[in-house]
Amino acid sequence: MSEKQPEPIILPRGQHSISRQQVDEDTLKVLYRLHRNGQLAYLVGGSVRDLLLGRQPKDFDVGTDATPAQMRRLFRNCFLVGKRFRLAHIRFKDNKVIEVATFRRHPSEEELPDDPDEHFHFVQNVFGTPREDAYRRDFTINALFYNIADFSVIDHVGGLEDLHAKRIRMIGDPLVRFEEDPVRMLRALEFAARLDFSIDPAILDAIQKKKELIATAAPARIREEIMELYRHKVAGPVLKQCRELDMLPHLLAGYPGTDESIELICKIDQRTASGVLIEESFAIAALYLRLFMDSCPPSPQVHITEALHKANEIIIPHCRYFSIAQGIRHQARELLVGCFRLSRGRGMRGERRFLQHPFTPQAMELFRLWAEVRPDLAPQVKEWQRALQSPPAPKQPPRRGPRRRRKRKPTTKIG
Ligand code: ATP
Ligand code: MG
């Protein structure tokens, strides 16, 4: 790792803006109990960063020198989770969980197991000092600590300076850190977009050199990161930057990332910013809508089964690679086919059933956003919105007359 700061910078209570009132009550209980029992107890990671920036943290993570076994003795409501990555979950009312991790360090080469596949998990499980714990983290701004013992902020890595300069800087050499874990490349772009920070040129340079490695990351982690981009309303700008850095083909093999497609994703980011929750099926359909429309241009001659077939051809490889459940895959496909129906305009066969289908309002929502990118579709949007506001009454089954009793033939007794 790069030249380390000789001593940590410690900002006493009066010299930073974090107050305990901003910290979640249950997290404070956990911190205090650890502290009263003679353990180190810090707020760590994203929460310290966000509090210093005056933002509301998504969650509060706790770091301590207590081992998982010690934590179990200290907290009745403590559950150790993860077979490989031992974490303590302290459970509170309403399924609330505070995550507590023992400080970890980066192991030396000799300590690593022989099997390289074991490295990632092994690396995360060697206990260390707080300083070592700071150095194993990704970016300087993510490695700050808030110490409950004296309410100070502790900075081992120069994170305060970078926070001030609004800069994403890697802890250590980005080339090495991206080789260890390529997902960090995506995280660098994500944090820069979320916080509106600049990215250290050394990071951008290393991404240029190591971009192919993103394809080797575990699909489950990429899937999660992509959803994080959507949840944080930065999917559009980050995918755009991935394209500019030529990382996109390695990140999402089947996704062409055209201008219109990225524009649509920006519209979805705006929708999420307005408070609408993003669903994964919607996110996937948005990624591939433009590609689907190109491969299956809407026209009255194209039969719906062909549209279904094309949608499957596009969605299935994505969902297989990322092990996405059947239900989500089905819904994403229905959204694409729904957009196909909507862009053909009204008056086609099956319209009545389509208007009543449970997926149609979602498809309409996607189509509406798509029409913001493609204004030529605006008239269709209006037409369909009217139809959806007053859906036709369901078809009545044909009325039958009163049932008549068949006259029974008189039976003649034989014999
Ligand atoms: P968010 O607001 O998205 O939760 P966060 O900074 O808390 O942001 P998490 O993904 O929750 O991010 O991770 C918590 C902390 O763990 C990070 O702040 C960072 O210190 C560390 N971390 C997470 N992922 C990595 C990684 N791939 N490599 C090194 N450190 C990581
Ligand atoms: Mg977090």
Coordinates of N, CA, C and O in Angstrom, one line a residue, residues 14 35 42 47 92 100 109 113 137 140 147 187 209 248 252 264 319 323 346 349-350:
G14 N -15.3 19.5 19.4 CA -15.6 20.8 19.0 C -15.2 21.2 17.6 O -15.5 22.2 17.1
H35 N -18.5 0.3 24.7 CA -17.6 1.2 25.4 C -17.5 0.9 26.9 O -16.5 0.8 27.5
Y42 N -16.6 2.3 17.5 CA -16.6 3.4 16.5 C -17.8 3.3 15.6 O -18.2 2.1 15.2
S47 N -21.5 6.0 7.2 CA -22.3 6.9 8.0 C -21.5 8.1 8.5 O -22.0 9.2 8.6
F92 N -33.1 -5.4 17.0 CA -34.0 -4.6 17.9 C -35.4 -4.7 17.4 O -35.7 -5.6 16.5
V100 N -22.5 -5.1 13.5 CA -21.3 -4.8 14.2 C -20.2 -5.7 13.6 O -20.3 -6.9 13.6
E109 N 0.8 -11.9 2.1 CA 0.8 -12.9 1.1 C 0.9 -14.3 1.7 O 0.3 -15.2 1.2
P113 N -4.6 -18.4 1.8 CA -4.8 -19.8 1.5 C -4.3 -20.1 0.1 O -4.2 -19.2 -0.8
R137 N -10.1 -0.6 3.7 CA -11.4 0.0 3.1 C -11.0 0.5 1.7 O -9.9 0.6 1.3
T140 N -10.7 6.9 0.7 CA -10.4 7.6 1.9 C -11.6 8.1 2.6 O -11.7 8.0 3.9
N147 N -15.5 8.1 17.2 CA -15.2 7.4 18.4 C -16.2 7.7 19.5 O -16.2 8.9 20.0
R187 N -17.8 1.2 -7.8 CA -18.1 1.9 -6.6 C -17.5 3.3 -6.7 O -18.1 4.3 -6.2
K209 N -7.0 0.8 -17.4 CA -6.1 -0.3 -17.5 C -6.7 -1.6 -17.1 O -6.4 -2.7 -17.5
L248 N -18.3 -0.7 -20.3 CA -19.7 -1.2 -20.4 C -19.8 -2.6 -21.0 O -20.5 -3.5 -20.4
L252 N -21.9 -5.3 -18.6 CA -23.2 -5.8 -19.0 C -23.0 -6.2 -20.5 O -23.2 -5.4 -21.4
L264 N -33.1 7.3 -21.2 CA -34.3 6.7 -20.5 C -33.9 6.4 -19.1 O -34.7 6.7 -18.2
C319 N -30.9 -12.5 -17.3 CA -31.4 -13.1 -16.1 C -30.7 -14.4 -15.7 O -30.5 -14.7 -14.6
S323 N -28.6 -14.8 -12.4 CA -29.5 -15.7 -11.5 C -30.7 -15.0 -11.0 O -31.0 -15.0 -9.8
R346 N -53.6 2.3 -30.5 CA -54.8 1.6 -30.1 C -55.5 0.8 -31.2 O -55.2 1.0 -32.4
R349 N -56.0 -6.1 -31.8 CA -56.6 -7.3 -31.2 C -56.1 -7.5 -29.8 O -55.0 -7.2 -29.5
G350 N -57.0 -7.8 -28.9 CA -56.6 -8.1 -27.5 C -56.5 -6.9 -26.6 O -56.0 -7.0 -25.5

